[in-house]
């Protein structure tokens, strides 16, 4: 690798210029990458709930629908508003009373249950159904939502998942630039205090910033990314890859002592050393993100691919762009040197190894409550329930629940040839299911007083065609609640009794599938991430025991981090339970590998157990602390700022996880190395001098 290091040093000007030029196509790619704001769209396509959505679009020309709550408006004004809404692009139809009958006919001509479902005389409010010809999260649908809102006043509240997705888009687009700004500012503050040069943190951030732009720019090849990936990618890449820059800088300083006055040679060796030391750690980090790609819920694939690319770009920029900038701006770097606020901590490593038994006792004492908390932390699946109440869609959903006692709305698709008697019997059974407010089909809407022939085709085509009959089910229960999940199971069972190919679709059934899918994914991702990282550590260290020891130490930190919410009564978003463990394992195992590498080298050079562990910790502790604090800074501020709970919770967990992992690596891992030194040397290569023979574990324990 020294030849590569010399090449970077020799061509540093060209490398720096090329890195700037490449920002142009990368920025173009970033600006032309679509962002997907609908989490449910990442469910497997073979699920019945997803197939049903496709049938709605292909057979009925209906993708999304929203329910509009209208308060205190005269019927003539409501009719006028309905006509205006129908003129909006991609609005297929707006259904209200005047879609069925002339306003001169009294509304009480409607079937009684239908009238009560869609009208509340106490609040002088009524409901209007808005149907779109595009899918729930399509750009066209969101644009139509915005146009409809521009037509309405505060008397009108547009509810439904499409309205929620539109608000998430607006909120995310507004907040994401501040995520990056907060992460950069806080990282600069931490690095300025912990590094010995005031300008070097800016070079770190410039190098990582270029890697982030390259990563986000190449997402155009994927076509689109989720808003969660877009929001987290820059912050997470900054936090995860910062330690590579710190390792390079510390290695550069060490090599300047080896080669005084020859900074180019020192940098070449620093690049070589950094590549050697970060290959193992970066591969484990990539493996952690690759594990997410095994999720059947393809949001994991989205996040995994983007973050794996981010780590690779981060490593490349760390050993090419960053060294070039440091050498090109060497005078500024030297002029801005200062003392760091972090002491050298020369005595702490020795104290830890002298009292390692204390930390083993702490490990045993904390492990059981940590595991209990980890297995008892509650998660939520309601994608709208934790958004700010000030959002228009949340206010509309609240109105719908308060004034009409409506939570979720399901849709039923059955074969159009199903006999009328069986359809009627099926509807009667569904009416008896707990929490079902009403079931509406074509016959239920028109009632006996209005002949079917009087209905316009625009209305009949919404609910029937030559292949399917469509029914709407109004539920009193909220999406993602246990009550609505039980309700969906009951309704689905009834449908299958009458039509084995019948389907129950809608937000609640999709969310129920989300619960089942991600529960399975959690087990898969955990197994794959542990397996991949276990194999990588085993290969890197040529050891059977070290993978178990390092993964055990990091998982101890994960158990603590993910177990805390169980004791604080905090409910986490479902995605946190899947990705946080993988991210924390992949990103903070770097610290463990750094210390273990130095412990291995010291042991190979003949140092005794205690001396080797102490020296490894002493030479690594500052790098670990600075890296963890920068990761904490990059994520903590975003967690505090974001109004999107899914983003806020993930960042808060990552920030806390960085500190917990740092403490575990500094205090617990050295204790493990002290206890299992004999086992490590027997079961690993490269921990003993070539002439030394180790016949048994007990002789060296």
XYZ file of C-alpha atoms in Angstrom:
701
model
C 0.000 0.000 0.000
C 2.980 2.301 0.349
C 3.132 2.651 -3.451
C -0.471 3.811 -3.456
C 0.325 6.299 -0.694
C 3.265 7.695 -2.649
C 1.055 7.972 -5.740
C -1.560 10.013 -3.871
C 1.133 12.321 -2.508
C 2.703 12.748 -5.956
C -0.568 13.529 -7.739
C -2.256 15.444 -4.905
C -3.032 18.511 -7.046
C -4.639 16.469 -9.806
C -6.628 14.442 -7.252
C -7.950 17.575 -5.575
C -8.953 19.181 -8.894
C -10.636 15.979 -10.096
C -12.572 15.692 -6.818
C -13.974 19.187 -7.376
C -14.910 18.462 -11.007
C -16.747 15.260 -10.035
C -19.015 17.269 -7.766
C -20.808 18.652 -10.852
C -22.276 15.374 -12.186
C -22.852 14.192 -8.612
C -24.902 17.304 -7.818
C -26.854 16.827 -11.054
C -27.632 13.236 -10.065
C -28.741 14.295 -6.577
C -31.144 16.918 -7.938
C -32.685 14.385 -10.328
C -33.225 11.568 -7.823
C -36.875 11.128 -6.875
C -37.733 10.858 -3.181
C -40.405 8.369 -2.051
C -42.364 9.483 1.015
C -44.624 6.423 1.295
C -43.228 3.790 3.669
C -45.967 1.279 2.821
C -44.882 1.178 -0.832
C -41.795 -0.796 0.264
C -43.888 -3.809 1.261
C -43.361 -6.969 -0.850
C -45.363 -6.872 -4.075
C -46.674 -10.425 -3.605
C -48.725 -9.462 -0.538
C -52.501 -9.499 -1.060
C -52.810 -5.932 0.209
C -50.314 -4.740 -2.417
C -51.900 -6.799 -5.218
C -55.244 -5.252 -4.322
C -53.783 -1.770 -4.694
C -52.645 -2.681 -8.220
C -56.121 -3.979 -9.076
C -57.657 -0.699 -7.924
C -55.344 1.240 -10.223
C -55.540 -1.109 -13.212
C -59.202 -2.168 -13.026
C -60.912 0.852 -11.484
C -58.443 3.594 -12.398
C -58.381 4.553 -8.728
C -55.114 4.795 -6.818
C -55.497 6.937 -3.738
C -58.492 8.367 -1.957
C -59.033 10.929 0.771
C -62.007 11.902 2.893
C -62.671 15.604 3.246
C -64.418 16.860 6.399
C -66.425 20.015 5.650
C -67.813 22.152 8.485
C -70.411 24.906 8.474
C -70.825 25.210 4.707
C -74.076 25.540 2.772
C -75.015 22.715 0.414
C -74.758 24.924 -2.665
C -71.228 25.955 -1.658
C -70.271 22.331 -1.029
C -71.545 21.391 -4.490
C -69.550 24.249 -6.032
C -66.423 23.153 -4.154
C -66.920 19.576 -5.341
C -67.023 20.744 -8.957
C -63.829 22.746 -8.486
C -62.065 19.766 -6.930
C -62.998 17.547 -9.865
C -61.215 19.982 -12.215
C -57.890 19.355 -10.477
C -55.501 17.171 -12.498
C -55.522 13.477 -11.480
C -58.668 13.796 -9.395
C -60.810 11.009 -10.810
C -63.994 11.848 -8.935
C -65.321 13.666 -5.884
C -68.322 11.899 -4.392
C -70.884 13.741 -2.295
C -74.679 13.774 -2.119
C -75.086 15.747 -5.326
C -73.102 13.047 -7.160
C -76.037 10.727 -6.488
C -79.099 12.992 -6.461
C -80.081 16.567 -7.182
C -79.848 18.955 -4.242
C -83.589 19.555 -4.590
C -84.113 16.038 -3.226
C -83.817 16.042 0.589
C -80.752 14.313 1.999
C -82.899 12.237 4.316
C -83.895 10.254 1.232
C -80.554 8.478 1.653
C -80.531 5.236 3.660
C -80.488 6.162 7.344
C -77.181 4.492 8.220
C -75.504 6.088 5.222
C -76.825 9.534 6.142
C -75.563 9.189 9.713
C -72.135 8.005 8.584
C -71.561 10.988 6.308
C -73.355 13.759 8.209
C -73.089 15.153 11.730
C -75.901 17.589 12.504
C -74.430 18.604 15.887
C -71.255 19.969 14.322
C -72.930 20.892 11.009
C -70.351 18.854 9.124
C -70.393 16.437 6.219
C -67.955 14.118 4.458
C -66.842 14.146 0.853
C -64.814 11.335 -0.799
C -62.002 12.391 -3.143
C -60.611 9.735 -5.498
C -57.376 10.046 -7.484
C -56.285 8.175 -10.601
C -52.690 7.873 -9.359
C -51.193 5.939 -6.452
C -51.110 7.069 -2.833
C -47.599 8.546 -2.901
C -47.287 9.504 -6.579
C -45.998 12.997 -7.263
C -49.209 13.685 -9.191
C -51.319 12.740 -6.168
C -49.344 14.984 -3.830
C -49.584 17.864 -6.288
C -53.342 17.317 -6.493
C -53.593 17.364 -2.685
C -51.816 20.721 -2.625
C -54.115 22.151 -5.296
C -57.230 20.949 -3.473
C -55.982 22.568 -0.273
C -55.555 25.838 -2.137
C -59.251 25.696 -3.083
C -60.516 25.035 0.418
C -60.728 27.130 3.556
C -60.294 26.313 7.219
C -63.771 24.788 7.070
C -62.345 21.874 5.041
C -60.016 19.152 6.311
C -58.464 16.682 3.878
C -57.601 13.392 5.589
C -56.140 10.085 4.422
C -52.696 8.625 3.849
C -52.062 10.642 0.699
C -52.580 13.847 2.684
C -50.245 12.510 5.402
C -47.581 11.617 2.823
C -47.875 15.111 1.332
C -47.328 16.687 4.749
C -44.377 14.380 5.440
C -42.874 15.498 2.122
C -43.290 19.184 2.948
C -41.949 18.761 6.472
C -39.013 16.617 5.349
C -38.061 18.979 2.509
C -38.139 21.840 4.996
C -36.057 20.087 7.666
C -33.438 18.028 5.761
C -31.112 20.979 4.935
C -31.084 21.846 8.640
C -30.164 18.250 9.518
C -26.941 18.628 7.564
C -26.286 22.114 8.937
C -26.799 20.999 12.549
C -24.624 17.906 12.083
C -21.808 19.921 10.486
C -21.849 22.731 13.064
C -21.871 20.398 16.064
C -19.209 18.149 14.512
C -16.973 21.161 13.879
C -17.356 22.255 17.499
C -16.468 18.800 18.831
C -13.557 18.297 16.449
C -12.187 21.806 17.025
C -12.010 21.087 20.744
C -10.652 17.563 20.444
C -8.225 17.934 17.524
C -4.927 19.851 17.701
C -5.615 22.036 14.658
C -8.496 24.458 14.231
C -8.618 24.045 10.438
C -8.276 20.266 10.165
C -11.946 19.628 11.137
C -12.984 21.701 8.107
C -10.846 19.523 5.851
C -12.404 16.442 7.431
C -15.874 17.785 6.712
C -14.986 18.904 3.181
C -13.633 15.458 2.349
C -16.617 13.681 3.897
C -18.956 16.239 2.308
C -17.592 15.352 -1.135
C -18.104 11.656 -0.379
C -21.698 12.412 0.674
C -22.396 14.318 -2.549
C -20.895 11.484 -4.637
C -23.028 8.973 -2.740
C -26.275 10.924 -3.021
C -25.536 11.724 -6.662
C -25.132 8.084 -7.630
C -28.592 7.351 -6.207
C -29.955 8.594 -9.520
C -28.975 5.168 -10.881
C -31.536 3.631 -8.481
C -34.257 6.002 -9.695
C -35.522 6.975 -6.247
C -34.745 6.746 -2.530
C -36.971 6.915 0.526
C -37.289 10.131 2.497
C -35.864 8.328 5.539
C -32.758 7.389 3.559
C -32.450 10.914 2.204
C -32.805 12.413 5.680
C -30.359 10.037 7.375
C -27.795 9.375 4.631
C -25.718 12.549 5.020
C -25.837 12.586 8.826
C -25.151 8.872 9.147
C -22.343 8.885 6.577
C -20.760 11.826 8.378
C -20.870 10.028 11.709
C -19.857 6.584 10.468
C -16.892 7.624 8.289
C -15.484 10.390 10.491
C -13.257 7.936 12.359
C -11.403 7.104 9.120
C -10.322 10.741 8.822
C -9.327 10.806 12.496
C -7.244 7.632 12.059
C -5.476 9.163 9.036
C -4.656 12.375 10.901
C -3.308 10.588 13.963
C -1.248 8.260 11.770
C 0.118 11.269 9.865
C 1.222 12.874 13.125
C 2.888 9.657 14.301
C 4.745 9.298 11.009
C 5.940 12.897 11.175
C 7.778 11.859 14.330
C 9.276 8.908 12.422
C 10.254 11.061 9.436
C 10.913 14.564 10.806
C 10.932 17.256 8.147
C 9.599 14.936 5.416
C 5.832 15.448 5.415
C 5.297 13.849 2.029
C 6.909 10.610 3.176
C 4.993 10.800 6.457
C 1.711 11.192 4.563
C 2.493 8.316 2.193
C 3.036 6.011 5.166
C -0.044 7.436 6.914
C -2.166 6.590 3.842
C -0.694 3.085 3.744
C -1.297 2.554 7.465
C -4.838 3.938 7.259
C -5.806 1.680 4.361
C -4.485 -1.329 6.258
C -6.266 -0.405 9.493
C -9.627 0.666 8.054
C -10.090 -2.146 5.530
C -11.313 -4.559 8.189
C -13.403 -1.993 10.027
C -14.941 -0.544 6.864
C -15.791 -4.005 5.550
C -17.603 -4.806 8.789
C -19.490 -1.517 8.547
C -20.457 -2.264 4.937
C -21.493 -5.767 5.997
C -23.790 -4.288 8.629
C -25.538 -2.205 6.005
C -25.574 -5.054 3.478
C -27.489 -7.116 6.055
C -30.352 -4.616 5.693
C -30.618 -5.611 2.026
C -31.911 -9.035 3.101
C -35.148 -7.480 4.362
C -38.280 -8.344 2.386
C -39.487 -4.859 3.424
C -37.377 -3.129 0.783
C -36.833 0.070 2.749
C -33.944 -1.955 4.202
C -32.530 -2.493 0.723
C -32.874 1.224 0.029
C -31.070 2.286 3.201
C -28.551 -0.561 3.063
C -27.365 0.090 -0.499
C -27.094 3.851 -0.014
C -25.178 3.583 3.262
C -22.881 0.803 2.006
C -22.007 3.060 -0.942
C -21.498 5.915 1.490
C -18.919 3.980 3.511
C -17.017 3.009 0.350
C -16.988 6.600 -0.923
C -15.942 7.725 2.556
C -12.927 5.412 2.609
C -11.883 6.418 -0.925
C -12.067 10.139 -0.131
C -10.280 9.605 3.195
C -7.182 8.127 1.522
C -7.159 10.370 -1.560
C -8.941 13.697 -1.216
C -8.199 14.360 2.471
C -4.405 13.731 2.257
C -4.274 15.940 -0.837
C -5.979 18.827 0.998
C -3.813 18.432 4.108
C -0.604 18.636 2.057
C -1.832 21.429 -0.220
C -2.884 23.584 2.727
C -0.102 22.547 5.093
C 0.810 26.132 6.091
C -2.732 26.888 7.254
C -2.850 23.618 9.171
C 0.384 24.408 11.017
C -0.621 27.993 11.803
C -3.896 26.925 13.401
C -2.469 24.294 15.765
C -3.560 24.477 19.412
C -3.831 22.371 22.532
C -6.706 19.908 22.735
C -9.191 19.811 25.587
C -8.910 16.024 25.834
C -6.009 15.095 28.114
C -3.608 12.342 27.091
C -5.120 10.017 29.703
C -1.877 8.123 30.156
C -2.917 6.707 33.549
C -6.494 5.656 32.699
C -5.609 2.619 30.500
C -3.368 1.223 33.226
C -6.053 1.769 35.849
C -8.614 -0.054 33.670
C -6.384 -3.094 33.154
C -5.491 -3.155 36.888
C -9.179 -3.155 37.847
C -10.622 -5.144 34.945
C -12.503 -7.431 37.319
C -14.693 -4.474 38.375
C -15.900 -4.020 34.808
C -16.527 -7.739 34.407
C -18.784 -7.581 37.468
C -20.548 -4.556 35.949
C -20.944 -6.460 32.688
C -22.646 -9.379 34.420
C -24.795 -7.073 36.592
C -26.025 -4.964 33.661
C -26.427 -7.743 31.084
C -29.656 -9.282 32.415
C -31.649 -6.012 32.812
C -30.262 -4.815 29.463
C -31.449 -7.953 27.668
C -34.830 -7.762 29.424
C -35.269 -4.148 28.302
C -34.106 -5.029 24.779
C -36.789 -7.723 24.490
C -39.544 -5.621 26.103
C -39.200 -2.304 24.256
C -42.485 -1.314 22.605
C -42.617 -0.203 18.972
C -45.296 1.583 16.955
C -46.393 1.189 13.343
C -48.756 4.166 13.039
C -46.945 6.278 10.458
C -49.102 9.349 11.113
C -49.738 9.095 14.842
C -46.475 10.739 15.964
C -46.397 13.595 13.465
C -46.960 17.147 14.767
C -50.607 18.002 15.453
C -50.137 21.236 13.507
C -50.007 19.372 10.181
C -53.195 19.700 8.116
C -53.564 15.949 7.575
C -53.269 15.188 11.290
C -55.875 17.843 12.114
C -58.152 16.293 9.461
C -57.684 12.767 10.832
C -58.502 14.065 14.313
C -61.657 15.740 12.993
C -62.706 12.525 11.309
C -62.273 10.597 14.540
C -63.862 13.190 16.850
C -66.877 14.155 14.733
C -67.603 10.926 12.860
C -65.992 8.271 15.059
C -64.030 7.012 12.052
C -60.470 5.753 12.240
C -59.402 3.487 9.387
C -61.193 2.944 6.084
C -60.867 -0.464 4.415
C -61.794 -1.600 0.914
C -63.137 -4.992 -0.133
C -62.736 -6.464 -3.602
C -64.864 -9.481 -4.576
C -65.726 -11.166 -7.854
C -68.434 -9.304 -9.756
C -70.235 -12.609 -10.417
C -70.827 -13.194 -6.706
C -74.628 -13.617 -6.310
C -76.515 -10.727 -4.726
C -77.776 -12.932 -1.872
C -74.233 -13.931 -0.941
C -73.056 -10.333 -1.176
C -75.859 -9.271 1.155
C -75.069 -12.077 3.600
C -71.373 -11.184 3.542
C -72.108 -7.524 4.278
C -74.422 -8.491 7.133
C -71.672 -10.602 8.713
C -69.107 -7.836 8.328
C -71.527 -5.395 9.993
C -71.410 -7.617 13.077
C -67.616 -7.408 13.420
C -66.522 -5.258 16.376
C -65.697 -1.679 15.411
C -67.278 -1.757 11.935
C -69.281 1.417 11.528
C -70.742 0.681 8.103
C -70.158 -1.240 4.875
C -70.948 0.618 1.681
C -71.469 -0.815 -1.774
C -73.412 0.427 -4.740
C -76.743 -0.868 -3.412
C -76.063 0.615 0.006
C -75.388 4.062 -1.413
C -78.455 4.429 -3.595
C -80.960 2.636 -1.344
C -84.456 1.620 -2.498
C -85.594 5.200 -3.150
C -83.155 5.885 -5.975
C -83.141 3.637 -9.076
C -79.688 2.427 -10.123
C -80.331 3.717 -13.650
C -80.431 7.286 -12.320
C -76.805 7.145 -11.201
C -74.208 8.575 -13.568
C -71.583 6.185 -14.920
C -68.923 8.165 -13.077
C -70.420 6.938 -9.791
C -71.222 3.326 -10.720
C -67.779 2.806 -12.281
C -66.190 3.675 -8.943
C -67.732 0.666 -7.198
C -68.336 -1.932 -9.904
C -66.889 -3.179 -13.184
C -67.069 -6.390 -15.202
C -64.554 -8.135 -12.932
C -64.931 -6.783 -9.401
C -67.285 -5.243 -6.899
C -65.783 -2.727 -4.502
C -67.041 -2.034 -0.970
C -65.903 0.537 1.572
C -65.725 -0.350 5.265
C -65.671 2.491 7.800
C -63.938 1.422 11.013
C -64.032 3.026 14.441
C -60.497 1.822 15.186
C -57.192 3.527 14.483
C -54.677 2.220 11.975
C -51.967 -0.018 13.522
C -53.969 -0.670 16.703
C -54.465 -4.230 17.907
C -58.217 -3.703 17.631
C -58.068 -2.851 13.938
C -55.675 -5.751 13.256
C -58.133 -8.167 14.866
C -60.902 -6.516 12.873
C -58.983 -6.988 9.620
C -58.444 -10.682 10.415
C -62.161 -11.139 11.096
C -63.276 -9.298 7.948
C -60.748 -11.107 5.772
C -61.970 -14.447 7.104
C -65.565 -13.562 6.212
C -64.592 -12.432 2.702
C -62.689 -15.682 2.024
C -65.742 -17.718 3.030
C -67.736 -16.151 0.190
C -64.974 -15.519 -2.344
C -61.615 -17.300 -1.867
C -59.998 -14.716 -4.164
C -61.612 -11.749 -2.419
C -59.312 -9.167 -0.875
C -59.261 -6.704 2.005
C -57.057 -3.730 1.185
C -56.340 -0.268 2.509
C -53.974 1.425 4.937
C -54.861 -0.777 7.919
C -54.359 -4.130 6.104
C -51.093 -2.793 4.627
C -49.934 -1.742 8.077
C -50.862 -5.160 9.444
C -48.703 -6.716 6.711
C -45.971 -4.264 7.673
C -46.046 -5.589 11.250
C -45.805 -9.212 10.115
C -43.135 -8.514 7.502
C -40.826 -6.430 9.686
C -41.107 -8.863 12.593
C -39.689 -11.558 10.307
C -37.126 -9.141 8.848
C -35.842 -8.261 12.316
C -34.795 -11.863 12.912
C -33.264 -12.196 9.438
C -31.278 -8.961 9.614
C -29.946 -9.736 13.088
C -28.788 -13.199 12.006
C -27.235 -11.987 8.741
C -25.438 -9.000 10.297
C -23.964 -11.102 13.107
C -22.989 -13.840 10.651
C -21.309 -11.496 8.159
C -19.403 -9.536 10.783
C -18.432 -12.745 12.591
C -16.915 -14.149 9.384
C -15.142 -10.882 8.502
C -13.551 -10.523 11.956
C -12.552 -14.193 11.856
C -10.823 -13.702 8.493
C -9.207 -10.343 9.377
C -7.765 -11.594 12.677
C -7.478 -15.260 11.622
C -9.188 -16.103 14.888
C -12.005 -18.305 16.117
C -12.478 -16.618 19.491
C -12.144 -12.907 18.661
C -15.354 -12.680 16.582
C -17.313 -13.969 19.574
C -15.583 -11.574 21.983
C -15.917 -8.445 19.825
C -19.507 -9.111 18.764
C -20.424 -9.889 22.384
C -18.975 -6.561 23.531
C -20.781 -4.538 20.862
C -24.065 -6.417 21.345
C -23.828 -5.680 25.038
C -23.803 -1.986 24.067
C -26.741 -2.558 21.714
C -28.748 -4.320 24.437
C -28.208 -1.352 26.755
C -29.103 1.221 24.099
C -32.229 -0.547 22.855
C -33.220 -1.613 26.368
C -33.346 1.871 27.874
C -36.727 2.776 26.236
C -38.380 -0.130 28.087
C -37.452 1.517 31.402
C -38.275 5.074 30.302
C -41.642 4.093 28.808
C -40.601 5.274 25.332
C -42.208 3.686 22.282
C -39.901 3.444 19.269
C -40.760 3.454 15.559
C -40.772 -0.075 14.158
C -37.841 0.619 11.842
C -35.597 1.427 14.823
C -35.709 -2.097 16.170
C -34.459 -3.367 12.799
C -31.818 -0.887 11.700
C -30.336 0.530 14.907
C -28.752 -2.726 16.027
C -27.232 -3.201 12.586
C -25.998 0.396 12.347
C -24.547 0.387 15.864
C -22.888 -2.987 15.290
C -21.435 -1.998 11.932
C -20.332 1.521 12.840
C -18.896 1.033 16.340
C -17.175 -2.317 15.809
C -14.514 -0.074 14.226
C -13.491 1.017 17.708
C -13.161 -2.582 18.879
C -11.135 -3.577 15.815
C -8.770 -0.618 16.303
C -7.941 -1.618 19.878
C -7.726 -5.317 19.038
C -5.351 -4.658 16.148
C -2.955 -2.792 18.426
C -3.290 -5.431 21.133
C -2.420 -8.096 18.540
C 0.619 -6.167 17.333
C 1.926 -5.611 20.876
C 1.406 -9.274 21.766
C 3.212 -10.389 18.611
C 6.137 -8.122 19.460
C 6.532 -9.894 22.795
C 4.625 -7.702 25.236
C 2.975 -9.391 28.200
C -0.829 -9.588 28.418
C -1.369 -6.590 30.677
C 1.272 -4.524 28.933
C -0.226 -5.281 25.490
C -3.801 -4.435 26.500
C -2.693 -1.243 28.270
C -0.589 -0.108 25.298
C -3.401 -0.856 22.833
C -5.906 1.116 24.873
C -3.485 3.955 25.494
C -2.722 4.447 21.791
C -6.380 4.148 20.736
C -8.408 5.841 23.450
C -8.214 9.364 22.042
C -9.190 8.240 18.557
C -12.146 6.274 19.954
C -13.330 9.193 22.095
C -13.017 11.767 19.311
C -14.754 9.490 16.795
C -17.599 8.641 19.186
C -18.107 12.263 20.199
C -18.225 13.371 16.562
C -20.767 10.630 15.782
C -22.758 11.744 18.836
C -22.630 15.390 17.738
C -23.696 14.588 14.168
C -26.799 12.698 15.292
C -27.832 14.169 18.647
C -28.653 17.640 17.320
C -30.762 16.211 14.491
C -32.615 14.014 16.987
C -33.474 17.044 19.092
C -34.484 19.204 16.119
C -36.543 16.902 13.895
C -40.344 16.998 14.121
C -40.578 13.671 12.287
C -40.494 11.151 15.115
C -39.123 8.373 12.921
C -36.065 10.530 12.111
C -35.789 11.976 15.608
C -35.926 8.567 17.317
C -33.375 7.002 14.984
C -30.897 9.847 15.450
C -31.368 9.907 19.228
C -30.738 6.162 19.406
C -27.631 6.454 17.217
C -26.271 9.310 19.343
C -26.809 7.429 22.582
C -25.463 4.243 21.010
C -22.206 5.968 20.047
C -21.539 6.979 23.667
C -22.546 3.586 25.081
C -20.379 1.744 22.533
C -17.455 4.046 23.349
C -17.731 3.248 27.059
C -18.069 -0.486 26.415
C -15.028 -0.535 24.111
C -12.918 1.469 26.571
C -13.896 -0.383 29.752
C -15.461 -3.765 28.915
C -13.472 -4.889 25.848
C -10.040 -4.532 27.546
C -11.416 -6.573 30.439
C -12.442 -9.299 27.977
C -8.961 -9.243 26.436
C -7.409 -9.596 29.880
C -9.590 -12.584 30.798
C -9.522 -14.386 27.451
C -5.920 -13.628 26.450
C -4.903 -17.292 26.698
C -7.894 -18.454 24.644
C -7.254 -15.772 22.024
C -3.615 -16.756 21.591
C -4.428 -20.441 21.241
C -7.318 -19.909 18.809
C -5.757 -17.115 16.696
C -2.790 -16.531 14.422
C -0.383 -13.621 14.751
C -0.660 -13.095 18.508
C 2.574 -14.944 19.368
C 6.131 -14.482 18.224
C 7.123 -17.108 15.675
C 9.581 -18.838 17.976
C 7.068 -18.996 20.844
C 4.994 -22.154 21.260
C 1.752 -22.317 23.270
C 0.911 -25.858 24.254
C -2.180 -25.142 26.379
C -4.513 -22.368 27.328
C -4.000 -22.797 31.041
C -0.288 -22.091 30.894
C -0.920 -18.598 29.622
C -4.239 -17.713 31.207
